[in-house]
Each structure stands twice: as C-alpha cells, then as structure tokens.
C-alpha cells in the first residue's frame, strides 16, 4: 500500500480526537435545525465518534478479512442510524470510544501494511460501490475518515452560524 494512504490512516485517530475536542463541550450532543449539506451521516459530534469506531471494527476490518479469505465476496453496507439508536451513541463516553478506535485502527494499519500486491489485488463487490480490489477498499476507508473530519468541521460551522442567528434575533 502506498505510504501516503498508510500514513493518513495511521494519523487519523489523532485528527479525529483533535476535531472532536474542537467542538465545545456544550455542543457535543447538539443537533442543527437542518442537516442540509453535511458531508457525513446526520450524527452529533459524539455520535460521529461512535460511528467511526463501529465502521472500523464491524465494517472495514470485517470487509478486509472477508476480501482476503473469500473468493469475490459481497461486502454489505452498514445502516448506521439503527446502530446509533440500538447502541445509544448519544450516551457514549468519548474517551472510551476514542481509545477503542485508536486500538482498532492500529490493528487495521498493521494488517494493511503487511499485505503484498497479490493480496491488495483481491476482488470483492461492495454494496453501493460495486466491484473493487482490496486496495480500492483501503482508499474508501481513507475517504470515509475524511468525510467524518469534514462532518465535524461542518458541525463547528453550524455551531458558529447559530451564534450569528441568535445575535440577529
């Protein structure tokens, strides 16, 4: 795997934590009046963390394993909203979630770093994405990371805009 992508994956837990901590404590469970334009799922800041952790473990780690172990598997998409409700994302402890994510991401990066070109060329079908290689899947994981950093920044923008709206009222 290319170093740029591996480095981005390895550094993401630090970026996620920093972006989360930029959200004022008073707004970590806050929801905007409208979700129009959010580049990630419609989740509060704490819910974003939980989603990233669960998609890492139950989504991408499982997809990587299956692509390595099975002949052209169908990799299902995960419907995150029911998971958020079932697992009570809004009640999660951010530090515990971040630690679980850091540990999971370290395992993911270790796995990816060991793969050879033949393994990275293994194929699968990813629901909603179509046919791909394991290398493609790793790039989609990196893209997913960036969507959630953008989602946290979007929330910050909405929080700031809320302050302007209140001043004008």
Short mmCIF file of N, CA and C in Angstrom, two decimals:
data_model
loop_
_atom_site.label_atom_id
_atom_site.label_comp_id
_atom_site.label_asym_id
_atom_site.label_seq_id
_atom_site.Cartn_x
_atom_site.Cartn_y
_atom_site.Cartn_z
N UNK A 1 0.86 -1.18 0.00
CA UNK A 1 0.00 0.00 0.00
C UNK A 1 0.90 1.23 0.00
N UNK A 2 0.45 2.29 -0.65
CA UNK A 2 1.28 3.48 -0.72
C UNK A 2 1.41 4.14 0.66
N UNK A 3 2.56 4.78 0.88
CA UNK A 3 2.86 5.38 2.18
C UNK A 3 1.91 6.53 2.53
N UNK A 4 1.49 7.28 1.53
CA UNK A 4 0.60 8.42 1.80
C UNK A 4 -0.70 7.94 2.44
N UNK A 5 -1.29 6.90 1.88
CA UNK A 5 -2.55 6.37 2.41
C UNK A 5 -2.32 5.72 3.77
N UNK A 6 -1.27 4.94 3.91
CA UNK A 6 -0.98 4.31 5.21
C UNK A 6 -0.76 5.36 6.29
N UNK A 7 -0.02 6.41 5.97
CA UNK A 7 0.22 7.48 6.95
C UNK A 7 -1.08 8.18 7.32
N UNK A 8 -1.92 8.45 6.32
CA UNK A 8 -3.20 9.10 6.59
C UNK A 8 -4.05 8.23 7.52
N UNK A 9 -4.07 6.94 7.27
CA UNK A 9 -4.84 6.03 8.11
C UNK A 9 -4.27 5.98 9.53
N UNK A 10 -2.96 5.94 9.64
CA UNK A 10 -2.32 5.86 10.96
C UNK A 10 -2.51 7.14 11.77
N UNK A 11 -2.50 8.28 11.11
CA UNK A 11 -2.63 9.56 11.82
C UNK A 11 -4.07 9.96 12.10
N UNK A 12 -5.00 9.32 11.45
CA UNK A 12 -6.40 9.72 11.59
C UNK A 12 -6.91 9.73 13.03
N UNK A 13 -6.59 8.76 13.88
CA UNK A 13 -7.11 8.83 15.25
C UNK A 13 -6.76 10.15 15.97
N UNK A 14 -5.56 10.65 15.74
CA UNK A 14 -5.17 11.94 16.35
C UNK A 14 -5.99 13.08 15.78
N UNK A 15 -6.21 13.06 14.48
CA UNK A 15 -7.02 14.10 13.85
C UNK A 15 -8.46 14.04 14.31
N UNK A 16 -9.00 12.85 14.41
CA UNK A 16 -10.38 12.69 14.86
C UNK A 16 -10.54 13.25 16.27
N UNK A 17 -9.63 12.90 17.14
CA UNK A 17 -9.70 13.39 18.52
C UNK A 17 -9.59 14.92 18.56
N UNK A 18 -8.66 15.48 17.81
CA UNK A 18 -8.48 16.94 17.80
C UNK A 18 -9.73 17.64 17.26
N UNK A 19 -10.30 17.11 16.19
CA UNK A 19 -11.51 17.72 15.63
C UNK A 19 -12.68 17.62 16.61
N UNK A 20 -12.79 16.47 17.27
CA UNK A 20 -13.86 16.30 18.26
C UNK A 20 -13.68 17.29 19.41
N UNK A 21 -12.46 17.42 19.89
CA UNK A 21 -12.21 18.31 21.03
C UNK A 21 -12.36 19.78 20.66
N UNK A 22 -12.37 20.10 19.37
CA UNK A 22 -12.64 21.48 18.94
C UNK A 22 -14.12 21.84 19.11
N UNK A 23 -14.97 20.83 19.20
CA UNK A 23 -16.40 21.07 19.43
C UNK A 23 -16.58 21.49 20.89
N UNK A 24 -17.24 22.60 21.14
CA UNK A 24 -17.46 22.99 22.54
C UNK A 24 -18.19 21.87 23.30
N UNK A 25 -17.78 21.65 24.54
CA UNK A 25 -18.39 20.60 25.35
C UNK A 25 -19.91 20.75 25.37
N UNK A 26 -20.39 21.98 25.41
CA UNK A 26 -21.83 22.25 25.44
C UNK A 26 -22.55 21.81 24.16
N UNK A 27 -21.78 21.53 23.09
CA UNK A 27 -22.40 21.20 21.80
C UNK A 27 -22.06 19.79 21.30
N UNK A 28 -21.51 18.95 22.12
CA UNK A 28 -21.12 17.62 21.66
C UNK A 28 -22.31 16.70 21.40
N UNK A 29 -23.49 17.08 21.92
CA UNK A 29 -24.73 16.33 21.68
C UNK A 29 -25.73 17.17 20.89
N UNK A 30 -25.29 18.31 20.42
CA UNK A 30 -26.14 19.28 19.74
C UNK A 30 -26.49 18.83 18.33
N UNK A 31 -27.71 19.15 17.92
CA UNK A 31 -28.12 18.89 16.55
C UNK A 31 -28.57 20.20 15.91
N UNK A 32 -28.21 20.42 14.65
CA UNK A 32 -28.62 21.65 13.97
C UNK A 32 -30.10 21.58 13.57
N UNK A 33 -30.67 22.72 13.26
CA UNK A 33 -32.05 22.78 12.80
C UNK A 33 -32.22 22.03 11.48
N UNK A 34 -31.17 22.04 10.66
CA UNK A 34 -31.19 21.33 9.37
C UNK A 34 -29.86 20.64 9.16
N UNK A 35 -29.91 19.45 8.62
CA UNK A 35 -28.69 18.70 8.29
C UNK A 35 -28.27 18.92 6.83
N UNK A 36 -28.95 19.77 6.11
CA UNK A 36 -28.64 20.01 4.70
C UNK A 36 -27.17 20.36 4.51
N UNK A 37 -26.50 19.60 3.67
CA UNK A 37 -25.12 19.88 3.31
C UNK A 37 -24.07 19.15 4.12
N UNK A 38 -24.45 18.40 5.14
CA UNK A 38 -23.43 17.71 5.93
C UNK A 38 -22.73 16.66 5.06
N UNK A 39 -21.41 16.60 5.08
CA UNK A 39 -20.68 15.66 4.23
C UNK A 39 -20.56 14.26 4.83
N UNK A 40 -21.14 14.04 6.00
CA UNK A 40 -21.12 12.72 6.64
C UNK A 40 -22.54 12.39 7.07
N UNK A 41 -22.71 11.33 7.85
CA UNK A 41 -24.03 10.97 8.36
C UNK A 41 -24.56 12.08 9.26
N UNK A 42 -25.85 12.06 9.47
CA UNK A 42 -26.52 13.06 10.31
C UNK A 42 -26.34 12.70 11.78
N UNK A 43 -25.13 12.84 12.27
CA UNK A 43 -24.79 12.47 13.64
C UNK A 43 -24.21 13.66 14.39
N UNK A 44 -24.52 13.72 15.69
CA UNK A 44 -23.89 14.70 16.57
C UNK A 44 -22.40 14.38 16.66
N UNK A 45 -21.66 15.25 17.32
CA UNK A 45 -20.20 15.04 17.43
C UNK A 45 -19.87 13.70 18.11
N UNK A 46 -20.51 13.41 19.24
CA UNK A 46 -20.22 12.14 19.92
C UNK A 46 -20.67 10.95 19.08
N UNK A 47 -21.78 11.10 18.38
CA UNK A 47 -22.26 10.03 17.52
C UNK A 47 -21.31 9.79 16.35
N UNK A 48 -20.67 10.84 15.86
CA UNK A 48 -19.68 10.69 14.79
C UNK A 48 -18.55 9.75 15.26
N UNK A 49 -18.08 9.98 16.50
CA UNK A 49 -17.01 9.13 17.04
C UNK A 49 -17.44 7.66 17.10
N UNK A 50 -18.61 7.42 17.64
CA UNK A 50 -19.10 6.05 17.77
C UNK A 50 -19.25 5.38 16.41
N UNK A 51 -19.76 6.13 15.46
CA UNK A 51 -19.93 5.60 14.11
C UNK A 51 -18.58 5.20 13.51
N UNK A 52 -17.60 6.07 13.62
CA UNK A 52 -16.28 5.78 13.05
C UNK A 52 -15.69 4.53 13.72
N UNK A 53 -15.83 4.40 15.03
CA UNK A 53 -15.33 3.21 15.74
C UNK A 53 -16.01 1.95 15.22
N UNK A 54 -17.34 1.97 15.14
CA UNK A 54 -18.07 0.76 14.74
C UNK A 54 -17.84 0.40 13.28
N UNK A 55 -17.75 1.40 12.42
CA UNK A 55 -17.49 1.12 11.00
C UNK A 55 -16.07 0.57 10.82
N UNK A 56 -15.15 1.02 11.64
CA UNK A 56 -13.78 0.48 11.60
C UNK A 56 -13.79 -1.01 11.91
N UNK A 57 -14.44 -1.36 13.01
CA UNK A 57 -14.39 -2.74 13.52
C UNK A 57 -15.33 -3.67 12.75
N UNK A 58 -16.57 -3.29 12.64
CA UNK A 58 -17.57 -4.17 12.03
C UNK A 58 -17.70 -3.97 10.53
N UNK A 59 -17.20 -2.85 10.05
CA UNK A 59 -17.25 -2.58 8.63
C UNK A 59 -15.93 -2.93 7.97
N UNK A 60 -14.96 -2.04 8.07
CA UNK A 60 -13.74 -2.20 7.29
C UNK A 60 -12.87 -3.36 7.73
N UNK A 61 -12.71 -3.62 9.01
CA UNK A 61 -11.91 -4.78 9.40
C UNK A 61 -12.53 -6.07 8.89
N UNK A 62 -13.83 -6.17 8.99
CA UNK A 62 -14.53 -7.36 8.51
C UNK A 62 -14.46 -7.45 6.98
N UNK A 63 -14.60 -6.34 6.30
CA UNK A 63 -14.51 -6.33 4.83
C UNK A 63 -13.12 -6.74 4.36
N UNK A 64 -12.10 -6.25 5.03
CA UNK A 64 -10.73 -6.63 4.68
C UNK A 64 -10.54 -8.12 4.90
N UNK A 65 -10.97 -8.62 6.05
CA UNK A 65 -10.83 -10.05 6.35
C UNK A 65 -11.52 -10.90 5.30
N UNK A 66 -12.75 -10.55 4.97
CA UNK A 66 -13.51 -11.34 4.01
C UNK A 66 -12.90 -11.27 2.62
N UNK A 67 -12.40 -10.11 2.22
CA UNK A 67 -11.77 -9.99 0.90
C UNK A 67 -10.52 -10.85 0.83
N UNK A 68 -9.81 -10.97 1.92
CA UNK A 68 -8.62 -11.82 1.96
C UNK A 68 -8.97 -13.31 2.00
N UNK A 69 -10.05 -13.66 2.70
CA UNK A 69 -10.37 -15.06 2.95
C UNK A 69 -11.35 -15.70 1.97
N UNK A 70 -12.14 -14.89 1.28
CA UNK A 70 -13.19 -15.42 0.42
C UNK A 70 -12.95 -15.03 -1.03
N UNK A 71 -13.52 -15.82 -1.94
CA UNK A 71 -13.43 -15.50 -3.37
C UNK A 71 -14.53 -14.51 -3.73
N UNK A 72 -14.14 -13.31 -4.09
CA UNK A 72 -15.01 -12.22 -4.53
C UNK A 72 -16.30 -12.11 -3.69
N UNK A 73 -16.14 -11.83 -2.38
CA UNK A 73 -17.32 -11.75 -1.51
C UNK A 73 -18.17 -10.51 -1.78
N UNK A 74 -19.43 -10.58 -1.40
CA UNK A 74 -20.31 -9.41 -1.39
C UNK A 74 -20.17 -8.78 -0.02
N UNK A 75 -19.71 -7.54 0.02
CA UNK A 75 -19.48 -6.82 1.27
C UNK A 75 -20.67 -5.88 1.51
N UNK A 76 -21.48 -6.19 2.51
CA UNK A 76 -22.67 -5.36 2.72
C UNK A 76 -22.34 -3.99 3.28
N UNK A 77 -23.18 -3.04 2.94
CA UNK A 77 -23.13 -1.72 3.55
C UNK A 77 -23.74 -1.85 4.94
N UNK A 78 -23.43 -0.93 5.82
CA UNK A 78 -23.98 -0.95 7.17
C UNK A 78 -24.90 0.24 7.34
N UNK A 79 -26.12 -0.02 7.77
CA UNK A 79 -27.09 1.04 8.02
C UNK A 79 -26.78 1.58 9.42
N UNK A 80 -26.19 2.74 9.47
CA UNK A 80 -25.65 3.28 10.72
C UNK A 80 -26.70 3.87 11.66
N UNK A 81 -27.77 4.40 11.13
CA UNK A 81 -28.76 5.05 12.01
C UNK A 81 -29.39 4.08 13.02
N UNK A 82 -29.83 2.89 12.61
CA UNK A 82 -30.37 1.96 13.62
C UNK A 82 -29.31 1.55 14.65
N UNK A 83 -28.06 1.41 14.21
CA UNK A 83 -26.97 1.09 15.14
C UNK A 83 -26.81 2.18 16.18
N UNK A 84 -26.89 3.43 15.75
CA UNK A 84 -26.74 4.56 16.67
C UNK A 84 -27.81 4.53 17.75
N UNK A 85 -29.01 4.15 17.37
CA UNK A 85 -30.12 4.07 18.33
C UNK A 85 -29.93 2.87 19.25
N UNK A 86 -29.69 1.71 18.65
CA UNK A 86 -29.54 0.47 19.41
C UNK A 86 -28.40 0.55 20.42
N UNK A 87 -27.29 1.16 20.02
CA UNK A 87 -26.11 1.23 20.88
C UNK A 87 -26.03 2.51 21.70
N UNK A 88 -27.05 3.33 21.58
CA UNK A 88 -27.14 4.56 22.37
C UNK A 88 -25.88 5.41 22.24
N UNK A 89 -25.53 5.72 21.01
CA UNK A 89 -24.35 6.51 20.74
C UNK A 89 -24.32 7.81 21.54
N UNK A 90 -25.45 8.43 21.71
CA UNK A 90 -25.50 9.70 22.43
C UNK A 90 -25.08 9.61 23.87
N UNK A 91 -25.10 8.42 24.46
CA UNK A 91 -24.71 8.22 25.86
C UNK A 91 -23.28 7.75 26.03
N UNK A 92 -22.55 7.64 24.94
CA UNK A 92 -21.20 7.07 24.98
C UNK A 92 -20.21 7.98 25.69
N UNK A 93 -19.18 7.36 26.24
CA UNK A 93 -18.05 8.07 26.84
C UNK A 93 -17.02 8.31 25.75
N UNK A 94 -16.78 9.56 25.41
CA UNK A 94 -15.90 9.90 24.29
C UNK A 94 -14.50 9.33 24.45
N UNK A 95 -13.94 9.40 25.64
CA UNK A 95 -12.57 8.90 25.84
C UNK A 95 -12.49 7.39 25.59
N UNK A 96 -13.49 6.66 26.06
CA UNK A 96 -13.52 5.21 25.83
C UNK A 96 -13.68 4.90 24.35
N UNK A 97 -14.53 5.66 23.68
CA UNK A 97 -14.74 5.45 22.24
C UNK A 97 -13.45 5.75 21.48
N UNK A 98 -12.81 6.85 21.80
CA UNK A 98 -11.56 7.21 21.11
C UNK A 98 -10.48 6.16 21.35
N UNK A 99 -10.38 5.64 22.56
CA UNK A 99 -9.38 4.61 22.85
C UNK A 99 -9.68 3.33 22.07
N UNK A 100 -10.93 2.92 22.05
CA UNK A 100 -11.31 1.73 21.29
C UNK A 100 -11.00 1.93 19.81
N UNK A 101 -11.27 3.13 19.31
CA UNK A 101 -10.97 3.40 17.91
C UNK A 101 -9.47 3.39 17.64
N UNK A 102 -8.69 4.02 18.52
CA UNK A 102 -7.22 4.02 18.34
C UNK A 102 -6.69 2.59 18.26
N UNK A 103 -7.16 1.73 19.18
CA UNK A 103 -6.71 0.33 19.19
C UNK A 103 -7.11 -0.39 17.91
N UNK A 104 -8.36 -0.19 17.49
CA UNK A 104 -8.84 -0.84 16.27
C UNK A 104 -8.08 -0.35 15.04
N UNK A 105 -7.86 0.95 14.96
CA UNK A 105 -7.15 1.49 13.79
C UNK A 105 -5.71 0.98 13.75
N UNK A 106 -5.07 0.85 14.88
CA UNK A 106 -3.70 0.31 14.90
C UNK A 106 -3.69 -1.10 14.31
N UNK A 107 -4.69 -1.90 14.66
CA UNK A 107 -4.78 -3.26 14.10
C UNK A 107 -5.03 -3.22 12.59
N UNK A 108 -5.89 -2.30 12.16
CA UNK A 108 -6.19 -2.16 10.73
C UNK A 108 -4.93 -1.79 9.95
N UNK A 109 -4.21 -0.80 10.43
CA UNK A 109 -3.00 -0.34 9.74
C UNK A 109 -1.95 -1.45 9.72
N UNK A 110 -1.82 -2.17 10.81
CA UNK A 110 -0.86 -3.28 10.87
C UNK A 110 -1.21 -4.34 9.82
N UNK A 111 -2.48 -4.66 9.70
CA UNK A 111 -2.93 -5.63 8.70
C UNK A 111 -2.62 -5.14 7.29
N UNK A 112 -3.00 -3.92 6.98
CA UNK A 112 -2.82 -3.37 5.64
C UNK A 112 -1.34 -3.28 5.29
N UNK A 113 -0.52 -2.89 6.23
CA UNK A 113 0.93 -2.72 5.97
C UNK A 113 1.59 -4.05 5.60
N UNK A 114 1.03 -5.16 6.05
CA UNK A 114 1.61 -6.48 5.77
C UNK A 114 1.20 -7.05 4.41
N UNK A 115 0.21 -6.44 3.77
CA UNK A 115 -0.33 -7.02 2.54
C UNK A 115 0.62 -6.85 1.36
N UNK A 116 0.69 -7.89 0.53
CA UNK A 116 1.50 -7.80 -0.68
C UNK A 116 0.61 -7.42 -1.86
N UNK A 117 1.22 -7.21 -3.03
CA UNK A 117 0.46 -6.76 -4.19
C UNK A 117 -0.64 -7.73 -4.59
N UNK A 118 -0.39 -9.03 -4.48
CA UNK A 118 -1.41 -10.02 -4.84
C UNK A 118 -2.61 -9.92 -3.89
N UNK A 119 -2.36 -9.73 -2.62
CA UNK A 119 -3.46 -9.59 -1.66
C UNK A 119 -4.23 -8.30 -1.92
N UNK A 120 -3.53 -7.22 -2.19
CA UNK A 120 -4.18 -5.94 -2.45
C UNK A 120 -5.00 -5.97 -3.75
N UNK A 121 -4.70 -6.92 -4.63
CA UNK A 121 -5.42 -7.05 -5.89
C UNK A 121 -6.65 -7.97 -5.79
N UNK A 122 -6.85 -8.60 -4.63
CA UNK A 122 -8.02 -9.47 -4.46
C UNK A 122 -9.28 -8.64 -4.65
N UNK A 123 -10.32 -9.27 -5.16
CA UNK A 123 -11.53 -8.53 -5.52
C UNK A 123 -12.71 -8.86 -4.61
N UNK A 124 -13.65 -7.96 -4.61
CA UNK A 124 -14.91 -8.12 -3.88
C UNK A 124 -15.94 -7.23 -4.55
N UNK A 125 -17.16 -7.36 -4.11
CA UNK A 125 -18.26 -6.50 -4.54
C UNK A 125 -18.74 -5.78 -3.29
N UNK A 126 -18.68 -4.47 -3.30
CA UNK A 126 -19.07 -3.67 -2.13
C UNK A 126 -20.41 -3.03 -2.42
N UNK A 127 -21.41 -3.39 -1.63
CA UNK A 127 -22.76 -2.86 -1.80
C UNK A 127 -22.73 -1.33 -1.84
N UNK A 128 -23.28 -0.76 -2.90
CA UNK A 128 -23.31 0.68 -3.05
C UNK A 128 -22.10 1.25 -3.78
N UNK A 129 -21.05 0.46 -3.91
CA UNK A 129 -19.83 0.91 -4.59
C UNK A 129 -19.55 0.10 -5.85
N UNK A 130 -19.94 -1.16 -5.85
CA UNK A 130 -19.68 -2.04 -6.98
C UNK A 130 -18.40 -2.84 -6.79
N UNK A 131 -17.87 -3.37 -7.89
CA UNK A 131 -16.67 -4.21 -7.80
C UNK A 131 -15.47 -3.37 -7.40
N UNK A 132 -14.58 -4.00 -6.63
CA UNK A 132 -13.38 -3.31 -6.19
C UNK A 132 -12.27 -4.30 -5.88
N UNK A 133 -11.10 -3.75 -5.64
CA UNK A 133 -9.98 -4.55 -5.14
C UNK A 133 -9.80 -4.20 -3.66
N UNK A 134 -9.01 -4.99 -2.98
CA UNK A 134 -8.72 -4.67 -1.59
C UNK A 134 -8.02 -3.31 -1.49
N UNK A 135 -7.18 -3.01 -2.45
CA UNK A 135 -6.53 -1.69 -2.48
C UNK A 135 -7.60 -0.58 -2.58
N UNK A 136 -8.61 -0.78 -3.42
CA UNK A 136 -9.72 0.18 -3.53
C UNK A 136 -10.40 0.36 -2.19
N UNK A 137 -10.65 -0.74 -1.51
CA UNK A 137 -11.33 -0.71 -0.23
C UNK A 137 -10.55 0.13 0.78
N UNK A 138 -9.24 0.01 0.78
CA UNK A 138 -8.40 0.80 1.69
C UNK A 138 -8.54 2.29 1.37
N UNK A 139 -8.59 2.63 0.10
CA UNK A 139 -8.78 4.03 -0.27
C UNK A 139 -10.16 4.53 0.16
N UNK A 140 -11.19 3.68 0.06
CA UNK A 140 -12.52 4.08 0.53
C UNK A 140 -12.53 4.28 2.04
N UNK A 141 -11.78 3.48 2.77
CA UNK A 141 -11.65 3.68 4.21
C UNK A 141 -11.04 5.05 4.50
N UNK A 142 -9.99 5.39 3.79
CA UNK A 142 -9.34 6.68 3.97
C UNK A 142 -10.31 7.82 3.63
N UNK A 143 -11.07 7.64 2.59
CA UNK A 143 -12.08 8.63 2.20
C UNK A 143 -13.15 8.77 3.28
N UNK A 144 -13.57 7.65 3.85
CA UNK A 144 -14.57 7.66 4.93
C UNK A 144 -14.05 8.48 6.11
N UNK A 145 -12.78 8.30 6.44
CA UNK A 145 -12.17 9.09 7.51
C UNK A 145 -12.34 10.58 7.24
N UNK A 146 -11.99 10.98 6.03
CA UNK A 146 -12.03 12.40 5.68
C UNK A 146 -13.46 12.95 5.71
N UNK A 147 -14.43 12.12 5.36
CA UNK A 147 -15.84 12.55 5.42
C UNK A 147 -16.22 12.91 6.85
N UNK A 148 -15.69 12.16 7.81
CA UNK A 148 -16.07 12.42 9.20
C UNK A 148 -15.32 13.60 9.80
N UNK A 149 -14.11 13.85 9.36
CA UNK A 149 -13.45 15.10 9.76
C UNK A 149 -14.24 16.28 9.20
N UNK A 150 -14.66 16.15 7.95
CA UNK A 150 -15.46 17.20 7.32
C UNK A 150 -16.79 17.36 8.05
N UNK A 151 -17.38 16.26 8.49
CA UNK A 151 -18.64 16.34 9.23
C UNK A 151 -18.49 17.10 10.54
N UNK A 152 -17.37 16.86 11.24
CA UNK A 152 -17.13 17.60 12.49
C UNK A 152 -16.89 19.08 12.21
N UNK A 153 -16.17 19.38 11.14
CA UNK A 153 -15.97 20.78 10.78
C UNK A 153 -17.30 21.43 10.38
N UNK A 154 -18.13 20.68 9.68
CA UNK A 154 -19.45 21.18 9.29
C UNK A 154 -20.25 21.52 10.54
N UNK A 155 -20.22 20.62 11.55
CA UNK A 155 -20.92 20.89 12.81
C UNK A 155 -20.39 22.17 13.46
N UNK A 156 -19.07 22.34 13.46
CA UNK A 156 -18.49 23.57 14.01
C UNK A 156 -19.01 24.80 13.26
N UNK A 157 -19.10 24.70 11.96
CA UNK A 157 -19.63 25.81 11.17
C UNK A 157 -21.06 26.12 11.54
N UNK A 158 -21.87 25.09 11.72
CA UNK A 158 -23.27 25.29 12.11
C UNK A 158 -23.37 25.89 13.52
N UNK A 159 -22.50 25.45 14.42
CA UNK A 159 -22.49 26.00 15.78
C UNK A 159 -22.18 27.49 15.73
N UNK A 160 -21.17 27.84 14.96
CA UNK A 160 -20.80 29.26 14.83
C UNK A 160 -21.93 30.05 14.18
N UNK A 161 -22.56 29.49 13.16
CA UNK A 161 -23.65 30.17 12.48
C UNK A 161 -24.85 30.35 13.42
N UNK A 162 -25.06 29.40 14.31
CA UNK A 162 -26.14 29.52 15.28
C UNK A 162 -25.94 30.77 16.14
N UNK A 163 -24.71 31.03 16.52
CA UNK A 163 -24.41 32.21 17.31
C UNK A 163 -24.74 33.49 16.59
N UNK A 164 -24.49 33.53 15.28
CA UNK A 164 -24.81 34.72 14.47
C UNK A 164 -26.33 34.88 14.39
N UNK A 165 -27.04 33.79 14.20
CA UNK A 165 -28.50 33.83 14.11
C UNK A 165 -29.10 34.37 15.40
N UNK A 166 -28.55 33.97 16.53
CA UNK A 166 -29.06 34.43 17.81
C UNK A 166 -28.79 35.91 18.02
N UNK A 167 -27.64 36.39 17.53
CA UNK A 167 -27.32 37.82 17.65
C UNK A 167 -28.27 38.69 16.83
N UNK A 168 -28.71 38.18 15.70
CA UNK A 168 -29.58 38.93 14.80
C UNK A 168 -31.03 38.91 15.26
N UNK A 169 -31.38 37.98 16.11
CA UNK A 169 -32.79 37.83 16.54
C UNK A 169 -33.18 38.89 17.55
#
